[in-house]
Coordinates of C-alpha atoms and ligand atoms in Angstrom, one line a residue:
M1 CA -24.6 -21.3 -30.1
R2 CA -24.6 -21.1 -26.3
Y3 CA -21.3 -20.2 -24.5
A4 CA -20.6 -20.3 -20.7
I5 CA -17.6 -18.3 -19.4
I6 CA -16.6 -19.1 -15.9
G7 CA -15.0 -16.0 -14.2
A8 CA -15.7 -12.3 -14.8
G9 CA -12.2 -11.0 -14.3
L10 CA -10.3 -9.3 -17.1
A11 CA -9.8 -12.5 -19.0
G12 CA -13.4 -13.7 -18.8
L13 CA -14.9 -10.3 -19.8
T14 CA -12.3 -9.8 -22.6
A15 CA -13.3 -13.3 -23.9
A16 CA -16.9 -12.5 -23.8
V17 CA -16.3 -9.4 -25.9
E18 CA -14.3 -11.3 -28.4
I19 CA -16.9 -14.0 -28.7
H20 CA -19.7 -11.4 -29.1
R21 CA -17.8 -9.6 -31.8
R22 CA -17.0 -12.7 -33.8
D23 CA -20.6 -14.3 -33.3
P24 CA -23.1 -11.6 -32.6
D25 CA -25.8 -14.1 -32.3
A26 CA -24.0 -16.1 -29.6
Q27 CA -25.8 -16.4 -26.2
I28 CA -23.1 -15.8 -23.6
D29 CA -23.5 -16.4 -19.9
V30 CA -20.8 -15.4 -17.6
Y31 CA -20.6 -16.9 -14.0
E32 CA -18.8 -15.0 -11.4
A33 CA -18.3 -16.3 -7.9
A34 CA -17.9 -12.9 -6.3
D35 CA -20.5 -10.2 -5.9
R36 CA -18.8 -7.9 -8.4
I37 CA -17.1 -8.2 -11.7
G38 CA -13.3 -7.3 -12.4
G39 CA -11.5 -9.9 -10.3
K40 CA -8.0 -8.4 -9.6
L41 CA -9.1 -5.2 -11.2
F42 CA -11.1 -3.3 -8.5
T43 CA -11.8 0.4 -8.3
A44 CA -12.9 1.3 -4.8
P45 CA -15.4 4.2 -4.4
F46 CA -13.2 6.4 -2.1
E47 CA -15.0 9.7 -1.2
S48 CA -12.2 11.5 -2.8
G49 CA -12.7 9.7 -6.1
P50 CA -12.4 6.1 -7.7
T51 CA -9.3 4.5 -6.4
D52 CA -7.7 1.3 -7.7
V53 CA -6.8 -1.2 -5.0
G54 CA -5.7 -4.1 -7.3
A55 CA -3.9 -3.4 -10.7
E56 CA -3.5 0.3 -11.2
A57 CA -1.6 0.7 -14.5
F58 CA -0.9 -1.0 -17.8
L59 CA 2.0 -1.2 -20.2
A60 CA 1.1 1.7 -22.7
R61 CA 3.6 0.6 -25.2
N62 CA 1.5 -2.4 -26.1
S63 CA -0.4 -1.1 -29.2
E64 CA -2.7 -4.2 -29.4
A65 CA -4.1 -3.4 -26.0
R66 CA -4.3 0.3 -26.8
E67 CA -6.4 -0.5 -29.9
F68 CA -8.6 -2.8 -27.9
F69 CA -9.2 0.0 -25.3
D70 CA -10.0 2.4 -28.2
S71 CA -12.5 -0.1 -29.7
L72 CA -14.4 0.0 -26.4
G73 CA -14.6 3.8 -26.6
L74 CA -12.0 4.4 -23.9
A75 CA -9.4 6.4 -25.9
E76 CA -10.3 9.6 -24.0
S77 CA -10.1 7.9 -20.7
V78 CA -6.4 6.9 -20.8
V79 CA -4.1 9.0 -18.7
Y80 CA -0.3 9.0 -18.3
P81 CA 2.0 9.2 -15.4
S82 CA 3.9 12.4 -14.3
G83 CA 7.2 10.9 -15.2
L84 CA 8.6 11.1 -11.7
A85 CA 11.3 8.5 -11.1
S86 CA 10.9 5.4 -8.8
A87 CA 13.2 4.9 -5.9
L88 CA 14.7 1.9 -4.3
Y89 CA 15.0 1.5 -0.4
S90 CA 18.2 -0.3 0.2
G91 CA 20.8 -0.2 3.0
G92 CA 18.5 2.1 5.0
E93 CA 18.4 4.8 2.4
L94 CA 16.3 5.9 -0.5
Q95 CA 18.3 5.4 -3.7
L96 CA 17.5 6.0 -7.3
L97 CA 16.4 2.8 -9.1
P98 CA 19.4 1.6 -11.3
Q99 CA 19.1 2.5 -15.0
N100 CA 20.4 0.3 -17.8
T101 CA 19.8 -3.0 -16.3
V102 CA 17.4 -5.9 -17.3
M103 CA 15.0 -6.2 -14.4
G104 CA 17.7 -5.1 -12.0
I105 CA 20.4 -7.3 -13.6
P106 CA 23.3 -5.2 -14.8
G107 CA 25.8 -5.9 -17.5
T108 CA 28.6 -4.2 -15.6
S109 CA 28.8 -2.9 -12.0
A110 CA 28.3 0.8 -13.1
P111 CA 24.5 1.0 -12.8
V112 CA 24.4 -0.7 -9.4
A113 CA 27.7 0.7 -7.9
H114 CA 25.7 2.8 -5.4
L115 CA 23.7 -0.2 -4.0
V116 CA 26.3 -2.9 -3.5
S117 CA 29.6 -3.7 -1.8
D118 CA 33.0 -3.5 -3.4
E119 CA 33.2 -7.2 -3.4
T120 CA 30.0 -7.5 -5.5
R121 CA 31.2 -4.8 -7.9
M122 CA 34.3 -6.7 -8.6
R123 CA 32.4 -10.0 -9.0
I124 CA 30.1 -8.4 -11.6
D125 CA 32.9 -7.0 -13.6
A126 CA 34.9 -10.2 -13.5
E127 CA 32.0 -12.5 -14.4
E128 CA 32.4 -12.1 -18.2
A129 CA 35.9 -13.7 -17.9
A130 CA 34.9 -16.3 -15.5
E131 CA 34.0 -20.0 -16.2
P132 CA 31.2 -20.1 -18.7
L133 CA 27.6 -20.6 -17.5
N134 CA 26.4 -24.2 -17.9
W135 CA 23.3 -23.1 -19.9
V136 CA 21.3 -25.6 -22.0
V137 CA 19.4 -24.2 -25.0
G138 CA 15.7 -24.1 -24.2
E139 CA 16.1 -24.8 -20.6
D140 CA 14.7 -22.6 -17.7
R141 CA 16.1 -22.1 -14.2
S142 CA 15.4 -19.8 -11.3
V143 CA 16.4 -16.1 -11.8
G144 CA 17.6 -16.1 -8.3
D145 CA 19.7 -19.1 -8.7
L146 CA 21.3 -17.6 -11.9
V147 CA 21.9 -14.2 -10.4
R148 CA 23.2 -15.6 -7.1
R149 CA 25.7 -17.9 -8.8
R150 CA 27.1 -15.3 -11.1
Y151 CA 26.9 -12.0 -9.2
G152 CA 26.1 -13.0 -5.6
D153 CA 23.2 -12.4 -3.2
E154 CA 23.3 -8.6 -3.1
I155 CA 22.1 -8.2 -6.7
A156 CA 19.5 -10.9 -6.3
D157 CA 18.0 -9.4 -3.1
R158 CA 18.4 -5.8 -3.6
T159 CA 17.6 -5.0 -7.2
V160 CA 16.2 -8.2 -9.0
S161 CA 13.8 -9.4 -6.3
A162 CA 12.6 -5.7 -5.8
L163 CA 11.9 -5.2 -9.4
L164 CA 10.5 -8.6 -10.4
G165 CA 8.7 -8.9 -7.1
G166 CA 6.9 -5.7 -7.9
V167 CA 5.3 -7.4 -10.9
Y168 CA 4.9 -11.0 -9.7
S169 CA 4.7 -10.9 -5.9
C170 CA 7.5 -13.5 -5.8
S171 CA 11.1 -13.3 -5.0
A172 CA 13.8 -13.9 -7.8
D173 CA 14.3 -17.4 -6.4
D174 CA 10.7 -18.4 -7.2
L175 CA 10.6 -17.1 -10.8
G176 CA 11.9 -18.7 -14.0
V177 CA 14.3 -16.8 -16.3
R178 CA 12.4 -17.9 -19.5
A179 CA 9.1 -17.4 -17.7
T180 CA 9.6 -13.9 -16.6
I181 CA 12.5 -12.4 -18.7
P182 CA 12.3 -14.5 -21.9
A183 CA 14.6 -12.2 -23.9
L184 CA 17.4 -13.0 -21.4
A185 CA 16.8 -16.8 -21.9
E186 CA 16.9 -16.2 -25.6
A187 CA 20.1 -14.2 -25.4
L188 CA 21.8 -17.0 -23.4
D189 CA 20.5 -19.6 -25.9
Q190 CA 22.1 -17.5 -28.7
L191 CA 25.4 -17.3 -27.0
V192 CA 25.4 -21.1 -26.6
L193 CA 24.2 -21.7 -30.2
S194 CA 27.0 -19.4 -31.6
N195 CA 29.6 -21.1 -29.5
K196 CA 30.4 -17.9 -27.6
H197 CA 31.7 -17.7 -24.1
T198 CA 28.2 -17.8 -22.3
T199 CA 28.0 -15.5 -19.3
L200 CA 25.2 -13.5 -17.6
S201 CA 26.9 -10.2 -18.2
A202 CA 27.5 -11.0 -21.9
A203 CA 23.7 -11.8 -22.3
I204 CA 22.7 -8.7 -20.5
K205 CA 25.1 -6.6 -22.7
I206 CA 23.6 -8.1 -25.8
M207 CA 20.1 -7.2 -24.6
L208 CA 21.0 -3.6 -23.6
S209 CA 22.7 -3.0 -26.9
A210 CA 19.6 -4.1 -28.8
R211 CA 17.5 -1.5 -27.1
P212 CA 16.5 1.1 -29.6
A213 CA 18.1 4.6 -28.9
P214 CA 15.4 7.0 -27.8
V215 CA 14.1 9.2 -30.7
G216 CA 12.2 12.5 -30.0
E217 CA 10.0 13.1 -27.0
P218 CA 10.1 10.1 -24.5
Q219 CA 6.9 8.1 -24.8
P220 CA 5.2 7.1 -21.5
V221 CA 5.8 3.4 -20.6
F222 CA 2.6 3.2 -18.5
G223 CA -1.1 4.3 -18.8
A224 CA -4.1 4.1 -16.6
F225 CA -7.8 5.0 -16.8
R226 CA -9.0 8.4 -15.3
G227 CA -11.8 6.7 -13.6
G228 CA -9.8 3.7 -12.6
Y229 CA -10.0 0.2 -14.0
A230 CA -13.8 0.2 -13.4
E231 CA -14.0 2.1 -16.7
L232 CA -12.4 -1.0 -18.4
Y233 CA -14.4 -3.8 -16.7
E234 CA -17.7 -1.9 -17.0
A235 CA -17.1 -1.2 -20.7
L236 CA -16.2 -4.8 -21.3
A237 CA -19.4 -6.1 -19.6
E238 CA -21.4 -3.6 -21.6
E239 CA -19.9 -4.4 -24.9
S240 CA -20.0 -8.3 -24.3
G241 CA -23.8 -8.4 -24.5
A242 CA -23.4 -11.3 -22.1
D243 CA -25.7 -12.2 -19.2
I244 CA -23.5 -11.9 -16.1
Y245 CA -24.4 -13.8 -13.0
L246 CA -22.8 -12.6 -9.8
D247 CA -22.5 -14.7 -6.6
A248 CA -22.5 -17.6 -9.0
F249 CA -19.8 -20.1 -7.9
V250 CA -19.3 -22.8 -10.4
S251 CA -18.4 -26.1 -8.7
A252 CA -18.2 -28.4 -11.8
V253 CA -18.3 -28.6 -15.6
T254 CA -19.4 -31.9 -17.0
R255 CA -20.0 -33.4 -20.4
T256 CA -23.6 -34.3 -21.5
P257 CA -24.9 -35.8 -24.8
D258 CA -25.6 -32.4 -26.1
G259 CA -22.8 -30.2 -24.7
F260 CA -21.5 -29.3 -21.3
R261 CA -23.3 -28.9 -18.0
V262 CA -22.2 -26.0 -15.7
T263 CA -23.0 -26.7 -12.1
G264 CA -23.7 -23.6 -10.1
G265 CA -25.3 -20.4 -11.3
E266 CA -28.1 -21.3 -13.6
D267 CA -27.2 -25.0 -13.8
A268 CA -27.6 -24.8 -17.5
T269 CA -26.2 -26.8 -20.5
Y270 CA -23.9 -25.1 -23.1
D271 CA -22.3 -25.8 -26.6
K272 CA -18.9 -24.4 -25.5
V273 CA -17.2 -23.4 -22.2
L274 CA -14.4 -21.1 -21.6
L275 CA -12.7 -21.2 -18.1
A276 CA -11.3 -17.7 -17.1
T277 CA -10.5 -18.7 -13.5
P278 CA -7.1 -18.8 -11.6
A279 CA -5.1 -21.9 -12.4
P280 CA -6.0 -24.0 -9.4
T281 CA -9.8 -23.4 -9.9
T282 CA -9.4 -24.2 -13.7
A283 CA -7.5 -27.4 -12.8
L284 CA -10.4 -28.4 -10.5
L285 CA -13.1 -27.6 -13.0
L286 CA -11.3 -29.6 -15.7
K287 CA -11.1 -32.7 -13.5
S288 CA -13.7 -34.8 -15.3
L289 CA -13.4 -33.2 -18.8
A290 CA -9.7 -33.2 -19.2
P291 CA -7.9 -35.1 -16.4
D292 CA -4.5 -34.9 -17.9
A293 CA -4.7 -31.1 -18.5
S294 CA -6.2 -30.7 -15.0
Q295 CA -3.3 -32.6 -13.4
T296 CA -0.8 -30.5 -15.3
L297 CA -2.3 -27.1 -14.4
K298 CA -2.5 -28.1 -10.7
S299 CA 1.2 -27.4 -10.3
V300 CA 0.8 -23.6 -10.8
K301 CA 1.1 -22.0 -7.4
L302 CA -0.4 -18.6 -6.4
A303 CA 1.2 -15.8 -4.4
N304 CA -1.1 -13.8 -1.9
S305 CA -0.7 -10.1 -1.3
V306 CA -2.3 -7.2 0.3
V307 CA -2.7 -3.6 -0.7
V308 CA -3.3 -0.9 1.9
A309 CA -4.6 2.3 0.1
M310 CA -4.4 5.6 2.1
K311 CA -5.6 9.0 1.5
F312 CA -3.9 11.8 3.5
D313 CA -5.2 15.3 3.9
S314 CA -1.6 16.7 3.3
A315 CA 1.2 15.7 0.9
E316 CA 3.7 17.8 2.6
G317 CA 7.0 15.9 3.1
L318 CA 6.1 13.0 0.7
P319 CA 9.2 12.9 -1.5
D320 CA 8.9 13.5 -5.2
Y321 CA 9.0 9.9 -6.5
S322 CA 6.4 7.8 -8.2
G323 CA 7.0 5.2 -5.6
V324 CA 9.5 3.1 -3.8
L325 CA 10.5 -0.5 -4.2
V326 CA 12.0 -2.1 -1.0
A327 CA 15.0 -4.5 -1.3
A328 CA 14.1 -8.0 -0.2
D329 CA 17.1 -8.1 2.3
E330 CA 16.0 -4.8 4.0
P331 CA 15.6 -5.5 7.8
D332 CA 12.7 -4.1 9.8
V333 CA 10.5 -3.2 6.8
H334 CA 7.3 -5.3 6.1
A335 CA 6.1 -3.5 3.0
K336 CA 7.6 -4.6 -0.3
A337 CA 6.6 -1.4 -2.1
F338 CA 4.8 1.9 -2.0
T339 CA 3.1 3.7 -4.8
F340 CA 2.8 7.4 -4.3
S341 CA -0.3 7.4 -6.5
S342 CA -0.9 11.2 -6.3
K343 CA 2.7 11.8 -7.3
K344 CA 2.7 9.3 -10.0
W345 CA -0.5 10.3 -11.7
P346 CA -1.4 13.9 -12.3
H347 CA -5.2 13.1 -12.4
L348 CA -5.0 11.8 -8.8
A349 CA -2.8 14.8 -7.7
E350 CA -5.9 17.0 -8.7
R351 CA -7.8 15.6 -5.7
G352 CA -5.4 17.3 -3.3
G353 CA -3.6 15.7 -0.3
A354 CA -1.8 12.5 -1.0
L355 CA -2.9 9.1 -2.2
V356 CA -0.4 6.2 -1.2
R357 CA -0.6 2.5 -1.8
A358 CA 1.4 0.1 0.4
S359 CA 2.0 -3.4 -1.0
F360 CA 2.7 -6.4 1.2
G361 CA 3.3 -10.1 0.6
R362 CA 5.5 -12.4 -1.4
F363 CA 5.1 -15.9 -2.6
G364 CA 5.5 -18.3 0.5
D365 CA 4.9 -15.7 3.2
Q366 CA 1.8 -15.6 5.4
I367 CA 1.3 -11.8 5.6
A368 CA -2.0 -11.7 3.5
L369 CA -3.3 -14.7 5.4
T370 CA -2.5 -14.0 9.0
T371 CA -1.9 -10.3 9.6
D372 CA -4.8 -8.4 11.0
E373 CA -6.0 -5.1 9.5
D374 CA -4.9 -2.8 12.3
T375 CA -1.4 -4.3 12.1
L376 CA -1.2 -3.9 8.4
V377 CA -2.2 -0.2 8.6
D378 CA 0.4 0.3 11.4
W379 CA 3.1 -1.4 9.3
A380 CA 2.1 0.8 6.3
L381 CA 2.3 4.1 8.3
D382 CA 5.5 3.1 10.2
D383 CA 7.3 1.8 7.1
L384 CA 6.3 4.9 5.1
Q385 CA 7.7 7.2 7.8
A386 CA 10.9 5.1 8.3
I387 CA 11.6 5.1 4.5
T388 CA 10.6 8.7 3.6
G389 CA 10.2 10.7 6.8
F390 CA 6.5 11.4 5.9
D391 CA 4.4 11.1 9.0
G392 CA 1.0 9.9 7.8
R393 CA -0.7 10.1 11.1
E394 CA 0.3 13.8 11.3
A395 CA -0.8 14.4 7.7
G396 CA -4.3 13.3 8.5
L397 CA -5.4 9.9 7.3
S398 CA -8.8 10.5 5.9
E399 CA -9.6 7.3 3.9
I400 CA -8.2 3.9 4.1
L401 CA -8.9 0.5 2.6
T402 CA -7.1 -2.8 3.1
Q403 CA -7.6 -5.2 0.2
R404 CA -6.4 -8.8 0.5
W405 CA -5.6 -10.6 -2.8
F406 CA -5.7 -14.2 -1.9
G407 CA -4.1 -16.1 -4.8
G408 CA -3.4 -12.6 -6.3
L409 CA -0.9 -13.7 -8.9
P410 CA 0.4 -16.9 -10.3
C411 CA 4.0 -17.8 -9.6
Y412 CA 6.0 -18.0 -13.0
D413 CA 8.6 -20.4 -11.8
A414 CA 11.2 -22.2 -13.8
D415 CA 8.7 -25.0 -14.8
H416 CA 6.0 -22.5 -15.9
V417 CA 6.6 -22.3 -19.6
A418 CA 6.9 -26.1 -19.9
T419 CA 3.7 -26.5 -17.8
V420 CA 1.6 -24.1 -19.9
E421 CA 2.8 -25.6 -23.2
K422 CA 1.9 -29.2 -21.9
F423 CA -1.4 -28.0 -20.6
R424 CA -2.3 -26.4 -23.8
S425 CA -1.6 -29.5 -25.9
E426 CA -3.5 -31.6 -23.5
L427 CA -6.5 -29.3 -23.5
A428 CA -6.4 -29.0 -27.3
A429 CA -7.6 -32.6 -27.4
V430 CA -10.9 -31.6 -25.8
A431 CA -13.2 -30.0 -28.4
G432 CA -15.5 -27.2 -27.1
V433 CA -13.5 -26.3 -24.1
E434 CA -10.9 -23.4 -23.7
A435 CA -9.0 -21.9 -20.7
T436 CA -7.3 -18.5 -20.3
G437 CA -6.1 -16.2 -17.5
A438 CA -3.2 -14.5 -15.9
W439 CA -1.5 -17.8 -15.4
A440 CA -1.2 -18.5 -19.2
D441 CA 1.0 -16.1 -21.1
G442 CA 1.8 -13.1 -18.7
V443 CA 0.2 -11.5 -15.7
G444 CA 0.1 -7.9 -17.1
V445 CA -3.2 -6.5 -18.3
P446 CA -2.2 -6.5 -22.1
A447 CA -0.9 -10.0 -21.8
V448 CA -4.1 -11.2 -20.2
I449 CA -6.2 -9.4 -22.8
A450 CA -4.2 -11.0 -25.7
D451 CA -4.5 -14.5 -24.2
A452 CA -8.2 -14.2 -23.6
R453 CA -8.8 -12.9 -27.2
A454 CA -6.7 -15.9 -28.6
A455 CA -8.5 -18.4 -26.5
A456 CA -12.0 -17.0 -27.5
A457 CA -10.8 -17.3 -31.2
R458 CA -9.8 -20.9 -30.7
L459 CA -13.1 -21.7 -29.1
L460 CA -14.9 -20.4 -32.2
G461 CA -12.6 -22.5 -34.3
D462 CA -10.9 -19.4 -35.7
N463 CA -7.3 -19.1 -34.8
Q464 CA -6.8 -15.8 -36.8
L465 CA -7.1 -12.7 -34.5
G466 CA -9.0 -10.4 -36.8
G467 CA -8.9 -6.6 -36.7
I468 CA -11.0 -5.1 -34.0
Q469 CA -14.5 -4.2 -35.1
P470 CA -15.8 -1.5 -32.7
Ligands
FAD1 C1 -2.3 -6.4 -6.2 C2 -2.2 -6.5 -7.7 C3 -1.7 -5.5 -8.5 C4 -1.6 -5.6 -9.8 N1 -1.1 -4.6 -10.6 C5 -1.1 -4.6 -11.9 C6 -0.8 -3.5 -12.7 O1 -0.5 -2.4 -12.1 N2 -0.7 -3.7 -14.0 C7 -0.9 -4.8 -14.7 O2 -0.9 -4.9 -15.9 N3 -1.3 -6.0 -14.0 C8 -1.4 -5.8 -12.7 N4 -1.8 -7.0 -11.9 C9 -2.1 -8.2 -12.6 C10 -3.6 -8.2 -13.2 O3 -4.4 -7.4 -12.5 C11 -4.1 -9.6 -13.3 O4 -3.1 -10.4 -13.9 C12 -5.3 -9.6 -14.0 O5 -6.3 -8.7 -13.6 C13 -6.0 -11.2 -13.9 O6 -7.1 -11.3 -14.6 P1 -7.8 -12.8 -14.7 O7 -9.2 -12.5 -15.3 O8 -6.8 -13.7 -15.4 O9 -8.0 -13.3 -13.3 P2 -9.0 -12.7 -12.1 O10 -9.0 -11.3 -12.0 O11 -8.5 -13.5 -10.9 O12 -10.4 -13.2 -12.5 C14 -10.8 -14.5 -12.3 C15 -12.3 -14.4 -11.8 O13 -12.8 -15.7 -11.7 C16 -13.7 -15.8 -10.6 N5 -13.9 -17.2 -10.1 C17 -12.9 -17.9 -9.5 N6 -13.4 -19.2 -9.2 C18 -14.7 -19.2 -9.7 C19 -15.7 -20.2 -9.7 N7 -15.5 -21.4 -9.2 N8 -16.9 -19.8 -10.2 C20 -17.1 -18.6 -10.7 N9 -16.1 -17.6 -10.7 C21 -15.0 -17.9 -10.2 C22 -12.9 -14.8 -9.5 O14 -13.8 -14.4 -8.5 C23 -12.5 -13.8 -10.4 O15 -13.4 -12.7 -10.6 C24 -2.0 -6.9 -10.5 C25 -2.5 -7.9 -9.7 C26 -2.6 -7.8 -8.4 C27 -3.2 -8.9 -7.5

């Protein structure tokens, strides 16, 4: 059986491994438009050591992803953060990130009391007794709209957009509740179904009380790879046994009497095709094979972003936080977040000096498209100094890399869940073709891996995700 996979990002490479493990005789060709594999995973070869300038961590609590990494022989490469807290820059001050919230949404005013006005505090505490929320079971709506109506703008801009924006490169207004915080949508559904007074604070309190009490030593929430994500994408490429073609832009996939023709790369014919490209490209490539599915997926929009990675000779004066999220209503700050990588990760601290990543760009803004490199670096250094007092120019800037991520992340808006569901059912009617990627069922690394493995299983006509055979 001959398989073509379009895209050698995390999804495409994971799918290649899954196909190879299930059908060791399969011939797998992977076509990648860029001159390297990995997509949004990119470990740059800094002189001071491998440095991630795309994704830099994964949710370590996901046992399926951990098992998958182990099966690739990466168990010993996984490292954990220092445990230093993250900060929020709001009101011109560095503040502790609020605890006991759901993505920055509190159940009472207590966790956010240091961040908002008296008026907002009173509004949050009065919300549970206010008119019930007009929530329809199964619906989705924008997180920003929900939070602004119930708690006001300060919570939406200061905590929720900062926390959700850190994951999705979008503000709370451009993200759906069910799409990004599904447990909150389910808690609201439950309140309606049980005829209870449906409010945002009641739903948040249900979620917070369902959190298990910590037992024993706290387990790390995040993990990373000692040598950066290159360890993962190189292991995947190796394990897949696939022929990987770089600089191989695929412009069309069409049906032939004996399979599918992939135009671009080797211009060859295959029995089955798996598309692992961003949503707009996938929509384009499905145009002739699955016009309805193509039309549906076209509506998924992408957010651009930029990472400026900076290595300083000295870490003196850099505060002891893992990083800082910037409130969306903070004037005069261009960055949306800083990761103090050498504070967050002990293995990076071993290099000496300081490693800091500045992140820019939210859905709808033009920063990644129009801001030149010198300006981005100036913004990164100026914002860092304004927020922390750390003078990066004085500390000696020895290495720097500006990485633009055009279409870096799909925007999980209020239509997203319904769009993906509709797309899936439309594509299911086309035998021999599957699609996966960060647009499908979550943008985080474990979610992308899970969706890619499931898509590969469907392509082989086997919907059971079996145990991992290393
Ligand atoms: C700045 C940033 C930071 C992130 N941080 C984290 C993090 O810390 N933790 C986390 O869990 N997740 C993080 N993510 C999310 C995660 O990295 C991505 O969701 C994931 O890597 C996406 O993988 P993918 O394979 O779906 O897509 P991609 O990585 O986009 O791969 C798609 C591939 O398809 C190729 N391609 C496109 N068109 C064609 C074509 N026509 N022909 C051939 N090839 C084509 C592309 O070149 C690309 O290599 C981050 C994302 C970004 C942008």
